[in-house]
mmCIF file of C-alpha atoms in Angstrom:
data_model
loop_
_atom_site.group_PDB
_atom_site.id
_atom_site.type_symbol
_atom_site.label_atom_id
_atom_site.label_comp_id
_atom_site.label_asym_id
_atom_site.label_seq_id
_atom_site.Cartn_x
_atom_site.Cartn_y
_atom_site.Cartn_z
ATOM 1 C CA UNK A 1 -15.188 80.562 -59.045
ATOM 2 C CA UNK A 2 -15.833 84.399 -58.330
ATOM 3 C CA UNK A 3 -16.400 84.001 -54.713
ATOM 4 C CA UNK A 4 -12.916 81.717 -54.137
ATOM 5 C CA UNK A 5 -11.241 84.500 -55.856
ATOM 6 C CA UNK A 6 -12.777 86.870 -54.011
ATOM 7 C CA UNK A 7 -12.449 85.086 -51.111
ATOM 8 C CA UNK A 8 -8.905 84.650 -51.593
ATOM 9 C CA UNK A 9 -8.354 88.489 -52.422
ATOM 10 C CA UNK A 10 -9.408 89.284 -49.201
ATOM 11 C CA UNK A 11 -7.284 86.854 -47.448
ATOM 12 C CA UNK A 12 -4.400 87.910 -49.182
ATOM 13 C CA UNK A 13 -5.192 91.521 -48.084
ATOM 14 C CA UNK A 14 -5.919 90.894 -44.517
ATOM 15 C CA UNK A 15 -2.395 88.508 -44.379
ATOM 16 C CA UNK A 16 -0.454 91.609 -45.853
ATOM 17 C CA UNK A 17 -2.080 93.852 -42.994
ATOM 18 C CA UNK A 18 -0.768 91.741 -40.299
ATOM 19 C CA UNK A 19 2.202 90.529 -41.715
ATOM 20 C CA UNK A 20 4.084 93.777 -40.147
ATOM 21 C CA UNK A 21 2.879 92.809 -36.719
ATOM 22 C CA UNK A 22 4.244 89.218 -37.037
ATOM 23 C CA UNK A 23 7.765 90.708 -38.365
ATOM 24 C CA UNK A 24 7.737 92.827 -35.463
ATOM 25 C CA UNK A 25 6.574 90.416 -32.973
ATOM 26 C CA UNK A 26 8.574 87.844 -34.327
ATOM 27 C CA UNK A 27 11.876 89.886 -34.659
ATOM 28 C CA UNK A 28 12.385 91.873 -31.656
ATOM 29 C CA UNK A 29 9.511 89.339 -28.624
ATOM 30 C CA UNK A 30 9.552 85.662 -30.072
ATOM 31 C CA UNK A 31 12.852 85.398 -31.252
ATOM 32 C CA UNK A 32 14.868 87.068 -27.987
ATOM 33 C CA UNK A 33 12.494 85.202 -25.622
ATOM 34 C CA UNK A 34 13.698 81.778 -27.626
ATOM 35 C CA UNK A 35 17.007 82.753 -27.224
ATOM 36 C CA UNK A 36 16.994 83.838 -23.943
ATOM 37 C CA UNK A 37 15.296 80.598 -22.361
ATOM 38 C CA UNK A 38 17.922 78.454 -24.631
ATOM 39 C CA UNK A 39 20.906 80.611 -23.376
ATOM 40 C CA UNK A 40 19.911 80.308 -19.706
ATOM 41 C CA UNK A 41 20.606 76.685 -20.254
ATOM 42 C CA UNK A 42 23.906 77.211 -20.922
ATOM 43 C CA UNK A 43 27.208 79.211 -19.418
ATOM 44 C CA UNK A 44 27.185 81.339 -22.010
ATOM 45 C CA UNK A 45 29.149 84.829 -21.448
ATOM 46 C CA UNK A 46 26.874 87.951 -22.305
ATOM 47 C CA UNK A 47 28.313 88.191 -26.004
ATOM 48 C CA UNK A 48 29.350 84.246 -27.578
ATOM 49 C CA UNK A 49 28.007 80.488 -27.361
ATOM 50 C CA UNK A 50 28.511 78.701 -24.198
ATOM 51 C CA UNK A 51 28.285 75.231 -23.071
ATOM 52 C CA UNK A 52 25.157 73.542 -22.271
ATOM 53 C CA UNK A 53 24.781 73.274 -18.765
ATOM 54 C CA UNK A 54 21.100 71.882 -18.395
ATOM 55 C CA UNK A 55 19.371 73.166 -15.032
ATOM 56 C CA UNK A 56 22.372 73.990 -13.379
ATOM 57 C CA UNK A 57 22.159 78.039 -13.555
ATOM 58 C CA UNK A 58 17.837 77.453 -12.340
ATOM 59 C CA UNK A 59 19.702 74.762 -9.441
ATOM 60 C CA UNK A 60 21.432 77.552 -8.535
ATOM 61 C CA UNK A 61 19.653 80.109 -8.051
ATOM 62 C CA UNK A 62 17.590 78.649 -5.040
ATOM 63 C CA UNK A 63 20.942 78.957 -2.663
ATOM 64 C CA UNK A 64 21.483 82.798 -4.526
ATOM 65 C CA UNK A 65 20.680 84.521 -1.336
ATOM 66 C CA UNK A 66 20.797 87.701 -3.768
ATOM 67 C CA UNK A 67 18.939 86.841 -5.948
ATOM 68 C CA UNK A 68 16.009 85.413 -3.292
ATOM 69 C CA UNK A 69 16.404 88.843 -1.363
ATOM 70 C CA UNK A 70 15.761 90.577 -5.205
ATOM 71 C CA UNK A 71 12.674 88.128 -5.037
ATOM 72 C CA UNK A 72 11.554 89.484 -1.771
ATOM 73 C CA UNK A 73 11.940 93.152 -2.474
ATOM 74 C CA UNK A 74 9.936 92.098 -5.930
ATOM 75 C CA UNK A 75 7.097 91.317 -3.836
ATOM 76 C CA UNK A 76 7.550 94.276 -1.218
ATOM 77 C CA UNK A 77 7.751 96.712 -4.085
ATOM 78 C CA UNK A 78 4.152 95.201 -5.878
ATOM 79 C CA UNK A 79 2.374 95.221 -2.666
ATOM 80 C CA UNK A 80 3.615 99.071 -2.022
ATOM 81 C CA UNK A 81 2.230 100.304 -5.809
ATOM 82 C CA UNK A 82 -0.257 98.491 -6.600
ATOM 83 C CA UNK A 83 -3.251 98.465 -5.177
ATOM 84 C CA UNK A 84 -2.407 101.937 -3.180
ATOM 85 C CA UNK A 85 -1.643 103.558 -7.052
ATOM 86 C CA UNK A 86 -5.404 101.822 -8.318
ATOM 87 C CA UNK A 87 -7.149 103.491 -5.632
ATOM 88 C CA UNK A 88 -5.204 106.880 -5.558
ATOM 89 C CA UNK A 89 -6.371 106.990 -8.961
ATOM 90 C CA UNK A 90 -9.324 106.367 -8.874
ATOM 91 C CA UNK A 91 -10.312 109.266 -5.923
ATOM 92 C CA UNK A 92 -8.426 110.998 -8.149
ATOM 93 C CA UNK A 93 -10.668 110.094 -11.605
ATOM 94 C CA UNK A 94 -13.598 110.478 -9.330
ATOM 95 C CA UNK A 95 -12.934 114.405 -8.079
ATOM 96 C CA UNK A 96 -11.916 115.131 -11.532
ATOM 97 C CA UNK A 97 -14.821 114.087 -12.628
ATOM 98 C CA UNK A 98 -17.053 116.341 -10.506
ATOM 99 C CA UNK A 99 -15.168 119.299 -12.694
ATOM 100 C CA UNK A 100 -16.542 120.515 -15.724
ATOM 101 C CA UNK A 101 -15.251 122.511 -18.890
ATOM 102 C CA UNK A 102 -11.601 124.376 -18.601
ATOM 103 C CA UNK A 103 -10.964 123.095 -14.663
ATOM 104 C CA UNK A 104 -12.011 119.232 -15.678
ATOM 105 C CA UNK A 105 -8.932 119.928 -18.829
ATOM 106 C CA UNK A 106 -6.534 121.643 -16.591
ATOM 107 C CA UNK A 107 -6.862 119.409 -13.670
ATOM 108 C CA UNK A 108 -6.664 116.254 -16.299
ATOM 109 C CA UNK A 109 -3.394 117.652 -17.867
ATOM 110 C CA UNK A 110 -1.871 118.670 -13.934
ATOM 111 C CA UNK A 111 -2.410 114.894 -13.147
ATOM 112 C CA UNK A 112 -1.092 113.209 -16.355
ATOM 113 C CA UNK A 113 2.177 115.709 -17.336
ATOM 114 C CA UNK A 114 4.593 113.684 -14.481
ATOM 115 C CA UNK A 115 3.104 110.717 -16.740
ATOM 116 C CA UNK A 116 5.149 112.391 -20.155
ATOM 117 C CA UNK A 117 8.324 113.044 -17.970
ATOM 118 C CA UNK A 118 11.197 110.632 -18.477
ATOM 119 C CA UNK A 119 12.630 108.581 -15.786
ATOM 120 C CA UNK A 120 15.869 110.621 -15.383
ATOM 121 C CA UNK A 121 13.860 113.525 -14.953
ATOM 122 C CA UNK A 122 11.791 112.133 -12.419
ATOM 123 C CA UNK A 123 14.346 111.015 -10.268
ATOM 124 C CA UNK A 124 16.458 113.800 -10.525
ATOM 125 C CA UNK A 125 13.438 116.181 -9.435
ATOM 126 C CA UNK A 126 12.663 113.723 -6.238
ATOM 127 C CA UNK A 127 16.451 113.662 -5.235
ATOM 128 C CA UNK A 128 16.531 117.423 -5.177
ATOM 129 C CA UNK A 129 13.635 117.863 -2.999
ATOM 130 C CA UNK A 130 14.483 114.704 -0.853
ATOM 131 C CA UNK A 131 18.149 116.235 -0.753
ATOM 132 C CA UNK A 132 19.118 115.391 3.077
ATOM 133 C CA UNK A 133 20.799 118.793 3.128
ATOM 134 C CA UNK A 134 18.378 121.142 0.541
ATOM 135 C CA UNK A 135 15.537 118.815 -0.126
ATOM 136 C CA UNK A 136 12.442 121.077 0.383
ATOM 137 C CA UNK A 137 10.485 117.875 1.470
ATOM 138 C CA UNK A 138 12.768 117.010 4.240
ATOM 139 C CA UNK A 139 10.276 119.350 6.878
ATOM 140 C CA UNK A 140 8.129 116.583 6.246
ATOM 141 C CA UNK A 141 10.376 113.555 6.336
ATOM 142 C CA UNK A 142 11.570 114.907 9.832
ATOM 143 C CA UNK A 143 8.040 115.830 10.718
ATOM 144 C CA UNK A 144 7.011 112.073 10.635
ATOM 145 C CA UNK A 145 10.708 110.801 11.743
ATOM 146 C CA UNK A 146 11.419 113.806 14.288
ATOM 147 C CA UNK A 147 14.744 113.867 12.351
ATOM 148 C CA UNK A 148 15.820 114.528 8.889
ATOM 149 C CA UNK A 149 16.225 111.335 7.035
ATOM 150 C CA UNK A 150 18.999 110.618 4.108
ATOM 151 C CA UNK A 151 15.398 108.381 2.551
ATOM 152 C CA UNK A 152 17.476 106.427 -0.220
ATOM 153 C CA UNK A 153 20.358 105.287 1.818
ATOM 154 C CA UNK A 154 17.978 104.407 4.478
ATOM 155 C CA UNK A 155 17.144 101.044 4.496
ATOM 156 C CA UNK A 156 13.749 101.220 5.929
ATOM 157 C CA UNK A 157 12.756 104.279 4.043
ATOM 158 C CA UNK A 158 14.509 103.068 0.503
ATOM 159 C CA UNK A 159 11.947 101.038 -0.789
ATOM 160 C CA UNK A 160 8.384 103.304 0.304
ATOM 161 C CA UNK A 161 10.001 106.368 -1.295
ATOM 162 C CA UNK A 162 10.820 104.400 -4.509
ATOM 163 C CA UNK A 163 6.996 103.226 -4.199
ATOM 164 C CA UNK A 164 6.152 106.983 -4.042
ATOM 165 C CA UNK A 165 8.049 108.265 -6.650
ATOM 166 C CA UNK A 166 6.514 105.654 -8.920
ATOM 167 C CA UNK A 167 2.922 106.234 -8.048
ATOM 168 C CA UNK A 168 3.247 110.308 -8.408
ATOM 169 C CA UNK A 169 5.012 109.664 -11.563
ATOM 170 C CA UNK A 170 2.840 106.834 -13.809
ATOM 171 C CA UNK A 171 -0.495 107.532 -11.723
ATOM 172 C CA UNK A 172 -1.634 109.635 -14.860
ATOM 173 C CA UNK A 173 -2.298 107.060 -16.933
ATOM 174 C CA UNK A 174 -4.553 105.243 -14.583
ATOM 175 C CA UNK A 175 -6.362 108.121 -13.808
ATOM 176 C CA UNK A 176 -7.245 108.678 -17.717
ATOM 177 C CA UNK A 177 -8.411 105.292 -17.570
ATOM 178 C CA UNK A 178 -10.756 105.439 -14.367
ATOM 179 C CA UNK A 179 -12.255 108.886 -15.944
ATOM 180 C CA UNK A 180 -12.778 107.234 -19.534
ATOM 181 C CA UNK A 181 -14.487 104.124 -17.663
ATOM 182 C CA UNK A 182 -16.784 106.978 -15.569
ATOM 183 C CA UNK A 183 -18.149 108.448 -18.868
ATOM 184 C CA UNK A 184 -18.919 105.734 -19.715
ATOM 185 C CA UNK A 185 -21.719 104.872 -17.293
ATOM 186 C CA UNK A 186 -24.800 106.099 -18.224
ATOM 187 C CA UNK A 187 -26.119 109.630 -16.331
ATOM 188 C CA UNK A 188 -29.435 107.787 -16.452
ATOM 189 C CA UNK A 189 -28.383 104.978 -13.773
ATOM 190 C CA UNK A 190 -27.696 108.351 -11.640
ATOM 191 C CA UNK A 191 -30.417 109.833 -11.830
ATOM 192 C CA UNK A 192 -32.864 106.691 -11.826
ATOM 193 C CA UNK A 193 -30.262 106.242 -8.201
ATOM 194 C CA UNK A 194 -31.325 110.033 -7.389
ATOM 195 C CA UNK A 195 -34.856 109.652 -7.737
ATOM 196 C CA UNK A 196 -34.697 106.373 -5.332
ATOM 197 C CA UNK A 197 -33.333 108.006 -2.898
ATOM 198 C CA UNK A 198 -29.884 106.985 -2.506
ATOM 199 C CA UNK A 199 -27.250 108.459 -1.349
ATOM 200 C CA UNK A 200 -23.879 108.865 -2.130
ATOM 201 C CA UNK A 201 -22.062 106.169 -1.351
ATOM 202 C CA UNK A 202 -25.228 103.714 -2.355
ATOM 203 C CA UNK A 203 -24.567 105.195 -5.916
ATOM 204 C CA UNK A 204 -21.179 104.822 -5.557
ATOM 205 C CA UNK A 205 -21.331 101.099 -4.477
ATOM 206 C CA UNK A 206 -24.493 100.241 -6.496
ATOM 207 C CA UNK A 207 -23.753 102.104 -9.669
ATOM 208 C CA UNK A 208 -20.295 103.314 -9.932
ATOM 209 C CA UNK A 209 -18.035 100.263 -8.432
ATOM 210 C CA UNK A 210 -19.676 97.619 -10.396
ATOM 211 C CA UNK A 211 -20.078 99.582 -13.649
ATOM 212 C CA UNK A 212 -16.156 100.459 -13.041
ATOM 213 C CA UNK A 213 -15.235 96.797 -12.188
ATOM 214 C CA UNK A 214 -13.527 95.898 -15.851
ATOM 215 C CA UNK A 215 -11.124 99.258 -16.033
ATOM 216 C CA UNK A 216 -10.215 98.463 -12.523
ATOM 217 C CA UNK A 217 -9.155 95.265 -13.214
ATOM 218 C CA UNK A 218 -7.606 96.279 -16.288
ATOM 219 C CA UNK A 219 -5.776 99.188 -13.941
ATOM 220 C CA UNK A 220 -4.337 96.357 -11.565
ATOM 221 C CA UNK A 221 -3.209 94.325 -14.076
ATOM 222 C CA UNK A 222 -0.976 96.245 -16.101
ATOM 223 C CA UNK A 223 0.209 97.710 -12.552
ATOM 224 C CA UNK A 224 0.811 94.361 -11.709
ATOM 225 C CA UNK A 225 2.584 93.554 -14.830
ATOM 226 C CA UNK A 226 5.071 97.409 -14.929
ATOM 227 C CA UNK A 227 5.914 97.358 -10.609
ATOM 228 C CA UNK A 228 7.401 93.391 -11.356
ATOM 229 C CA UNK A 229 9.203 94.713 -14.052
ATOM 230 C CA UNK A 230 10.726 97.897 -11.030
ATOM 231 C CA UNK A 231 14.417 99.044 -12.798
ATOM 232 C CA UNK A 232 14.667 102.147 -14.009
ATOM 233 C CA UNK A 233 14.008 104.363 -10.723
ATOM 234 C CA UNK A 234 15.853 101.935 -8.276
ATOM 235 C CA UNK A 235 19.338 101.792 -10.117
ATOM 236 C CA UNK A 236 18.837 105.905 -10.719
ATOM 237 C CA UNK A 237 17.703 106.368 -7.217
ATOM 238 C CA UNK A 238 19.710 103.590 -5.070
ATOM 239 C CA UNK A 239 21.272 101.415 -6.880
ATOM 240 C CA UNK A 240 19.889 98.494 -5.210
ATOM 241 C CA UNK A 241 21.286 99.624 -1.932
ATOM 242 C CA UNK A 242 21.727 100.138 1.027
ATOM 243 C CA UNK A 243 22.748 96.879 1.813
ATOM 244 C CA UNK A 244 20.890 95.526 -0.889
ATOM 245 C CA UNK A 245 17.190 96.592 0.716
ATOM 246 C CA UNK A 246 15.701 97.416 -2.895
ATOM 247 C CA UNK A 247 17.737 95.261 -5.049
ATOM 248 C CA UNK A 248 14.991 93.826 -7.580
ATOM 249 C CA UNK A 249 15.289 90.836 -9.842
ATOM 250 C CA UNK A 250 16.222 92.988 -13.173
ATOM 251 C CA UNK A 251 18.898 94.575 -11.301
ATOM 252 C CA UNK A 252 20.295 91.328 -10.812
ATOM 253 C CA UNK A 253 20.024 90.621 -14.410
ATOM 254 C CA UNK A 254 21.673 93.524 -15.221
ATOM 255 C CA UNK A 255 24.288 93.150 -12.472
ATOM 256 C CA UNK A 256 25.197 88.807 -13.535
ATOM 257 C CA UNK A 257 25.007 90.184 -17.729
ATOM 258 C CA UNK A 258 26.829 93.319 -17.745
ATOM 259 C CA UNK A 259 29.119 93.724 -14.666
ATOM 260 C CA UNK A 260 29.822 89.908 -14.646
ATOM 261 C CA UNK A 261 29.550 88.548 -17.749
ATOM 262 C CA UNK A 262 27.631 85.567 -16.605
ATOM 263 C CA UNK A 263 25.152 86.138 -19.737
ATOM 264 C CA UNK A 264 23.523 82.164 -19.008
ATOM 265 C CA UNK A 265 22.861 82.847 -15.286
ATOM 266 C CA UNK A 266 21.183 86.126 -16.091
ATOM 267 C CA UNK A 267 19.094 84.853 -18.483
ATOM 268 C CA UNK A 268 17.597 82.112 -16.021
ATOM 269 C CA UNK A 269 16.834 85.100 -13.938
ATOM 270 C CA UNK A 270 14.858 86.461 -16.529
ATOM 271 C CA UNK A 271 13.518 83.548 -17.209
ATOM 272 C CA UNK A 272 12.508 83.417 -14.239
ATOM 273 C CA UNK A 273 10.965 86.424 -13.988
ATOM 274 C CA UNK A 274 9.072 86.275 -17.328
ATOM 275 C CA UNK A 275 7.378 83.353 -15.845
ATOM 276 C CA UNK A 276 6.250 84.909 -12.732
ATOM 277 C CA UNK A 277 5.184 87.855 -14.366
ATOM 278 C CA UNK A 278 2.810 85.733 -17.174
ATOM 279 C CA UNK A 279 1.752 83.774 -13.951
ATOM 280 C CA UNK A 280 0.670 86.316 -11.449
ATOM 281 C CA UNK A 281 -0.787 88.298 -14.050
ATOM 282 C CA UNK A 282 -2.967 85.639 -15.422
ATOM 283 C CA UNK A 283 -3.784 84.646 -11.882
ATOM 284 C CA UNK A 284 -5.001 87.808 -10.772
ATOM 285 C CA UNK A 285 -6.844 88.838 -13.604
ATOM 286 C CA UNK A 286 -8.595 85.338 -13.398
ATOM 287 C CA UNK A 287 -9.151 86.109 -9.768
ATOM 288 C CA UNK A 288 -10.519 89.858 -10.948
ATOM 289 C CA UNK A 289 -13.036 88.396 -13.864
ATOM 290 C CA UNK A 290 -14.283 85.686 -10.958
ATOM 291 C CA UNK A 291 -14.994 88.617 -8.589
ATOM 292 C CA UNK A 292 -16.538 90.858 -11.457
ATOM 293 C CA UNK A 293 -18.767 87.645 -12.266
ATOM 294 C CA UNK A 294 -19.835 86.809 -8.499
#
């Protein structure tokens, strides 16, 4: 009789320590993601009820030549960020790591303070110094173009410089990861490396890479995950122009819910885009733990 009480004392105290999480979870994930998939079903404006509509608003986006060109720059935008930002970060983890005492801190702090800045900061720094008139990186925008370049009305240049911005701006993070993951391998594997006569790149490729294999994964998922999500920097930045060259799928939620009202069609589009974020995620990081295991 002791132990069910007991037993059921501890229950009850693990249940009260995740009951917080489940409000929380519950109130502000579950319970908008219900909504949102039942209100893309309908014609709903952004605030009221709406009349059920079925698939219509999903029908309708396949001949939304916006909202397929949002698609498209989606997929431009991931395949600019993330893989280039994974292995910028980790050269960058790796010469870090060669540091040692007070240049290792101040060289880890250089790297992750863009990472604490927020977006409107961020922006507003690369405007200035992309500034067609005063930007004090337009040298080398008209060293590469031979002419100086107006980068985010440009609808060639729009979507790279986003991609750059991005990657000097949340690049910190990763970098903390990849460094974290480093001291992690053993110094022994090194030196047992050293002693057998390998070189650099063999220790790289035989100890490092392997060893390194789960944070890297890790790194490209949640890359994968934030670049799909792309908002903040494009509508500060662009707007979605010029001609609609980095127009992204949440700016077209924005633009149906709160400059059209059209709050049923903009929740199929995030529908939408929850989906294909849970399913390339899971697919890649599938495809990562195969890899990892082969």
């Amino acid at each position: 009789m002791a132990m069910i009480e007991n037993r059921r004392k501890k229950s009850l105290i693990a249940l009260s320590m995740v009951t917080p999480f489940i409000v929380v979870f519950t109130t502000f994930f579950l319970y908008p993601l219900i909504e949102m998939v039942r209100i893309s079903f309908t014609d709903a404006p952004l605030i009221g009820d709406g009349n059920w509509v079925g698939l219509e608003n999903y029908a309708k986006l396949l001949s939304d030549r916006l909202f397929l060109t949002s698609l498209k720059n989606n997929g431009y935008f991931v395949l600019l960020t993330v893989v280039p930002t994974t292995v910028i970060a980790l050269m960058i983890a790796l010469a870090v790591s060669r540091l040692s005492g007070v240049k290792q801190t101040i060289a880890m702090s250089l790297f992750f303070l863009p990472y604490v800045l927020p977006v409107s900061v961020v922006t507003e720094i690369w405007a200035w110094m992309l500034d067609l008139q005063f930007g004090i990186l337009q040298p080398v925008i008209s060293l590469l173009a031979g002419k100086p370049i107006a980068v985010f009305k440009n609808p060639n240049w729009v979507m790279p410089m986003v991609a750059v911005v991005t990657i000097w701006w949340t690049n910190g993070f990763n970098v903390l990861l990849f460094i974290a993951g480093l001291r992690n391998i053993p110094t022994e594997l090194y030196e047992a490396a050293a002693l057998d006569g390998a070189t650099t790149w063999q220790r790289f490729w035989r100890v490092t890479w392997p060893l390194l294999w789960p944070v890297t994964a890790l790194v490209l998922t949640l890359q994968l995950i934030l670049q799909l999500k792309i908002f903040d920097q494009i509508y500060l930045l662009s707007g979605g122009g010029p001609f609609n060259s980095s127009f992204v799928l949440l700016l077209k939620v924005y633009r149906e819910a709160f400059q059209m009202n059209n709050g049923g069609y903009a929740s199929a589009v995030a529908t939408v885009l929850f989906l294909l974020i849970v399913v390339v995620s899971v697919l890649q990081f599938q495809l990562l733990r195969i890899r990892r295991n082969s």
